[in-house]
Amino acid sequence: MSEVLLEARNIGKRFGGVQALKDVSLTIRPREIYGLIGPNGAGKTTLFNVFTGLYPRDGGEVLLNGKPLSLESPHTVAAAGIARTFQNIRLFNNMTAIENVMVGRHVRTKAGVFGAILHTRAERAEEAAIRRRAEELLHYVGIADRAHSLARHLSYGDQRRLEIARALATDPILLALDEPAAGMNATETVALRALIEGLRNDGLTVLLIEHDVKLVMGLCDRVAVLEYGQKIAEDVPEVVRANPKVIEAYLGTSAH
Amino acid sequence: MDILLQQIINGLTTGSVYAVVALGYTMVYGVIQLINFAHGEVVMIGAMVAFTIITALAGTAMPPTFIVLAGVLAAIPVCMGIGYSLERIAYRPLRHAPRLAPLITAIGMSIILQHIALLIWGRNPLAFPQIIDNPSFNIGGAAISGVQIAIIMLSLLMMGGLSWFVYRTRFGIAIRATAENVHVAGLMGINADRVIAATFVIGAGLGAVAGVMFGTYYGIAHYTMGFTLGLKAFSAAVLGGIGNLPGAMVGGILLGLVEALGSGYIGDLTNLCHWPGATSWMGERCANGADFVVFGSNYQDVFAFLMLILVLVFRPSGLLGERVSERA
Amino acid sequence: MMNPLKTLSRREKLGLLLIAGTLLVLPFMLATVGTAWVRITNFAVLFVLLSLGLNIVVGFAGLLDLGYIAFFAVGAYVYGLLASPHFGIHLPFWVILPIGAAVAGLAGAILGAPTLRLRGDYLAIVTLGFGEIVRIFMNNLSNPINLTNGPKGINRIDHFQIGNVNFAGTDTFFGLNFSGPIKYYYFLLVVLMAVIIINRRLKHSRIGRAWVAIREDEVAAKAAGINTRNIKLLAFSMGATFGGVAGGMFAAIQGFVSPESFILNESIMVLAMVVLGGMGNIWGVIAGAVLLSFMPEVLRYTVEPVQHALFGKMLIDPEVLRMLIFGFALVLTMRFRPAGLWPEALHRREMTENRT
């Protein structure tokens, strides 16, 4: 196995006349928590959307475990092993929590229409396995007691957890979280941090976009900084923190 | 007679009516992203109201132009009133509901308006009374009637007037700002409710005139005429790029032309006996100058839908549209 | 959820038994009033079937299909063409119904394909256009080769025949007279049960969850690994298949098919049934369909005499009233009860549907 899990090479993306991403390259190593930070509008979410197949890219390529990743469509990306959450939580609001997670198992299961109609033995077994796995995951993220509540009835923090459980249901090797701490209070943030660390300890690689620089610096093994669609730094938090370009980008003070 | 030129003239006539109706769809869509299914019925009611007035006045000694004008002037406020009520009663309460809700409401309103018209005017079509003589002019071997000239001129005039209004007046700027972003427009002090209501009212007013033109051109008005006309006009709006005013105009005229030329030539094109080498595989079916027409001009109505589907599949933003019609 | 009956309380079981018993004796009760009512009931069941089919597309997957009646038409014409003197082909119904279902399902996939990338409202208008195209073709495919017999439609369509029992005439079993409509009633009842079971199973399956996920949030569904294109096509196709089966039975029961049975208003009517009952909720949709199929008939027998008595003449044609009711059903439901008159008892489900 290579020491690189995901490698992005020269990713480019423009919207009309705006160059949202310019030749962004980064490498994520297995079992690390990799943070992506940058001022508002730096292109973090855009990069995320390109990685997960939501936006077509204009240039560059992404390798997962050394193999080129097809970014054609979000579901192929999910099948390849990258799962994501959204900055503004996107759940299936009128489905129960457990159903939300069960949807995540879709890509790893295969029962079709005929299996469902005939209620075959294989279909029932698969269905039971899906439900079991979903229950496990709800338990893992700590909301097992809300399994049969509608997603929209969950508290904000629980909705975040549910979204992570749904992403985990796709058996990802890389979990991409888009500003998971946004809108959370201090207690919720601490709990979230514990959850993310737990994920890493259980063998997962995490890509984290975050506004909360303190959280990122404390949590991440390595951090990349985007500004105006370009990567201006990528290193361990201590080094990034001391990087004058990063300080300038964040404080806006001219160091010249 | 020059068939090609004749079809072009006919296509321009119906096309300009489509364009005016399409403006109503596109304005509303531009501002609140709703297909106002009931717009076609508003157009139909415009035609019915005008025809009722025109028929009532036909026996009097008033000059024909005045009678037609009276019909149009009666239809416009009626339609504007309906357009306003539609927005106010049916759509406004659903502005923050899931997308399917206003759409289903629009379909329901369309059915309701159509059947109210049926109750008022009955199942039989209203005929345009013989009050105006319709002179025919010869240009380049094709005929163009006075009514056709009037329709094309009037449509151009309305399109020009609307463009001036939207691009040159303060209220027009408010409409465009709302179309761009309702929330930001609101922050700039624009009353979004008023703007949205206005697009319904203006669209309905234009639709009323379009209905009268369409009815006058074919000589009849019927309670079902709004459905196909509306569907075609909507196709025209999509063809040009929905939400885009010049797009609706271009789309309407283009659709009229495609339809006229298509139905004019499809019979010849699909006459297998005219295909090269037909005699060998068609055999006696084509003997003695017989024809074997697969698709005749009775497929006229299919063209609009086919064009709609083709545009949506290959260029969903329309010919002039820049906005992407899909949400990311 | 292994056995649905297990989750029911005693009272619910009793209720189900009562309904089953009523459904079994219903045609004989109705026949005492008039055979016409058995026929009306049969058409109501057909509309329930159609609504359950459309419910998959609109209710589960959230795709607003306004041309749904076209698939009903496809099923009806397949039956008409393969069991009538028109081509001189007389295949048995158990051969044709699956063919009709398959052709309709295929048509659903073909018509669905170009619309998949479209947003909901575009989808509505395109399916509306498709419905019209199908009708225009039915009207005009009589020339140069007579495929559909044009506006006149196809007549003298064969009745069902099982062994020696022909559904055209009356037979006596167990001392009871089974007229044609009564036999169709029981056949329809069996099909209806099957369709309800299929619907329920689909809803609680991997595919059904994917449909609802797409309805709830298409982007999130994609990100969660669902191939939305295929799953939407599947919804179109499944819905169309139900429509095709219903169409085939419609052709046999009515004995003739013509394009005017498949106009837009019929699509709207089915949509109204789905919307009024509660999109996505199987029992609600059934209730909506039953209500809206019987209401016009009841009106026919009440509105006319009442109007004659009050005004001495007919002011509102019951047919017009029918369409007005459908229109208002759509508008008022969306305004005041967007989840339908019988929304899913989510809370009850939350309580009862515990562990497997």
PDB file of C-alpha atoms in Angstrom, chain B residues 29 33 35 37 93-94 99-101 103-105 107-109 111-112 115 118-119 123 227 231 234 242 292-295 298-299 301-302 305 309 312-313 325-326 328, chain C residues 64 66 114 117-119 121-122 124-126 128-130 132-133 136-137 140-141 143-145 219 264-265 268 275 316-317 319-320 323-324 327-328 330-331 334-335:
ATOM      1  CA  TYR B  29     -40.986  31.889 -14.060  1.00  0.00           C
ATOM      2  CA  GLN B  33     -39.625  29.822 -10.744  1.00  0.00           C
ATOM      3  CA  ILE B  35     -44.773  27.272 -14.283  1.00  0.00           C
ATOM      4  CA  PHE B  37     -50.055  26.287 -15.857  1.00  0.00           C
ATOM      5  CA  PRO B  93     -49.784  31.242   0.297  1.00  0.00           C
ATOM      6  CA  LEU B  94     -47.579  28.472  -1.081  1.00  0.00           C
ATOM      7  CA  ARG B  99     -41.925  22.839  -5.004  1.00  0.00           C
ATOM      8  CA  LEU B 100     -44.581  20.313  -5.923  1.00  0.00           C
ATOM      9  CA  ALA B 101     -47.293  22.194  -4.040  1.00  0.00           C
ATOM     10  CA  LEU B 103     -47.182  23.283  -9.296  1.00  0.00           C
ATOM     11  CA  ILE B 104     -50.074  21.016  -8.380  1.00  0.00           C
ATOM     12  CA  THR B 105     -52.089  24.088  -7.416  1.00  0.00           C
ATOM     13  CA  ILE B 107     -52.698  22.510 -12.531  1.00  0.00           C
ATOM     14  CA  GLY B 108     -55.771  22.613 -10.347  1.00  0.00           C
ATOM     15  CA  MET B 109     -56.365  26.301 -11.132  1.00  0.00           C
ATOM     16  CA  ILE B 111     -58.726  22.888 -14.628  1.00  0.00           C
ATOM     17  CA  ILE B 112     -60.966  25.160 -12.559  1.00  0.00           C
ATOM     18  CA  HIS B 115     -64.433  24.496 -16.538  1.00  0.00           C
ATOM     19  CA  LEU B 118     -67.233  25.929 -19.977  1.00  0.00           C
ATOM     20  CA  LEU B 119     -70.037  26.812 -17.572  1.00  0.00           C
ATOM     21  CA  ARG B 123     -69.244  23.554 -25.181  1.00  0.00           C
ATOM     22  CA  PHE B 227     -54.426  24.164 -23.146  1.00  0.00           C
ATOM     23  CA  LEU B 231     -48.337  24.260 -23.765  1.00  0.00           C
ATOM     24  CA  PHE B 234     -44.437  27.356 -22.664  1.00  0.00           C
ATOM     25  CA  ILE B 242     -37.008  30.367 -19.623  1.00  0.00           C
ATOM     26  CA  PHE B 292     -47.987   6.524 -48.932  1.00  0.00           C
ATOM     27  CA  VAL B 293     -47.803   9.279 -46.362  1.00  0.00           C
ATOM     28  CA  VAL B 294     -46.595   8.029 -42.985  1.00  0.00           C
ATOM     29  CA  PHE B 295     -47.033  11.286 -41.083  1.00  0.00           C
ATOM     30  CA  ASN B 298     -52.365  16.190 -38.636  1.00  0.00           C
ATOM     31  CA  TYR B 299     -49.205  15.682 -36.590  1.00  0.00           C
ATOM     32  CA  ASP B 301     -49.173  19.611 -32.653  1.00  0.00           C
ATOM     33  CA  VAL B 302     -46.396  17.082 -32.132  1.00  0.00           C
ATOM     34  CA  PHE B 305     -43.608  18.954 -27.898  1.00  0.00           C
ATOM     35  CA  ILE B 309     -38.123  17.661 -25.378  1.00  0.00           C
ATOM     36  CA  LEU B 312     -34.618  20.163 -22.616  1.00  0.00           C
ATOM     37  CA  VAL B 313     -32.402  17.202 -23.340  1.00  0.00           C
ATOM     38  CA  SER B 325     -31.975  25.166 -15.479  1.00  0.00           C
ATOM     39  CA  GLU B 326     -30.861  22.507 -13.079  1.00  0.00           C
ATOM     40  CA  ALA B 328     -26.708  21.790  -8.488  1.00  0.00           C
TER      41      ALA B 328
ATOM     42  CA  LEU C  64     -44.716  14.894 -11.099  1.00  0.00           C
ATOM     43  CA  LEU C  66     -48.832  14.559 -15.880  1.00  0.00           C
ATOM     44  CA  PRO C 114     -35.011  12.192 -21.583  1.00  0.00           C
ATOM     45  CA  ARG C 117     -32.104  15.476 -15.667  1.00  0.00           C
ATOM     46  CA  LEU C 118     -34.984  17.875 -15.435  1.00  0.00           C
ATOM     47  CA  ARG C 119     -36.246  19.657 -12.423  1.00  0.00           C
ATOM     48  CA  ASP C 121     -41.673  21.466 -13.009  1.00  0.00           C
ATOM     49  CA  TYR C 122     -40.041  20.796 -16.356  1.00  0.00           C
ATOM     50  CA  ALA C 124     -44.407  17.916 -15.374  1.00  0.00           C
ATOM     51  CA  ILE C 125     -44.689  19.775 -18.632  1.00  0.00           C
ATOM     52  CA  VAL C 126     -42.666  17.253 -20.616  1.00  0.00           C
ATOM     53  CA  LEU C 128     -47.815  16.377 -20.231  1.00  0.00           C
ATOM     54  CA  GLY C 129     -46.447  16.774 -23.750  1.00  0.00           C
ATOM     55  CA  PHE C 130     -45.705  13.053 -23.951  1.00  0.00           C
ATOM     56  CA  GLU C 132     -50.523  14.453 -25.743  1.00  0.00           C
ATOM     57  CA  ILE C 133     -48.140  12.912 -28.271  1.00  0.00           C
ATOM     58  CA  ILE C 136     -52.187  12.304 -31.186  1.00  0.00           C
ATOM     59  CA  PHE C 137     -50.573   9.118 -32.420  1.00  0.00           C
ATOM     60  CA  ASN C 140     -53.751   9.392 -36.407  1.00  0.00           C
ATOM     61  CA  LEU C 141     -52.086   6.005 -36.724  1.00  0.00           C
ATOM     62  CA  ASN C 143     -53.189   6.031 -42.032  1.00  0.00           C
ATOM     63  CA  PRO C 144     -51.503   4.862 -44.187  1.00  0.00           C
ATOM     64  CA  ILE C 145     -51.545   1.560 -42.314  1.00  0.00           C
ATOM     65  CA  VAL C 219     -28.406  15.904  -4.108  1.00  0.00           C
ATOM     66  CA  LEU C 264     -55.299  14.981 -20.066  1.00  0.00           C
ATOM     67  CA  ASN C 265     -58.309  15.319 -17.765  1.00  0.00           C
ATOM     68  CA  ILE C 268     -55.426  15.081 -13.751  1.00  0.00           C
ATOM     69  CA  VAL C 275     -52.894  14.144  -3.936  1.00  0.00           C
ATOM     70  CA  ILE C 316     -74.322  22.695 -14.043  1.00  0.00           C
ATOM     71  CA  ASP C 317     -73.564  19.628 -16.064  1.00  0.00           C
ATOM     72  CA  GLU C 319     -69.410  16.263 -15.914  1.00  0.00           C
ATOM     73  CA  VAL C 320     -68.309  19.869 -15.455  1.00  0.00           C
ATOM     74  CA  MET C 323     -63.806  18.358 -13.180  1.00  0.00           C
ATOM     75  CA  LEU C 324     -64.364  21.362 -10.945  1.00  0.00           C
ATOM     76  CA  GLY C 327     -59.542  21.055  -9.656  1.00  0.00           C
ATOM     77  CA  PHE C 328     -60.623  22.223  -6.232  1.00  0.00           C
ATOM     78  CA  LEU C 330     -55.913  19.733  -5.996  1.00  0.00           C
ATOM     79  CA  VAL C 331     -55.901  23.382  -4.992  1.00  0.00           C
ATOM     80  CA  MET C 334     -52.244  21.754  -1.389  1.00  0.00           C
ATOM     81  CA  ARG C 335     -53.367  24.832   0.502  1.00  0.00           C
TER      82      ARG C 335
END
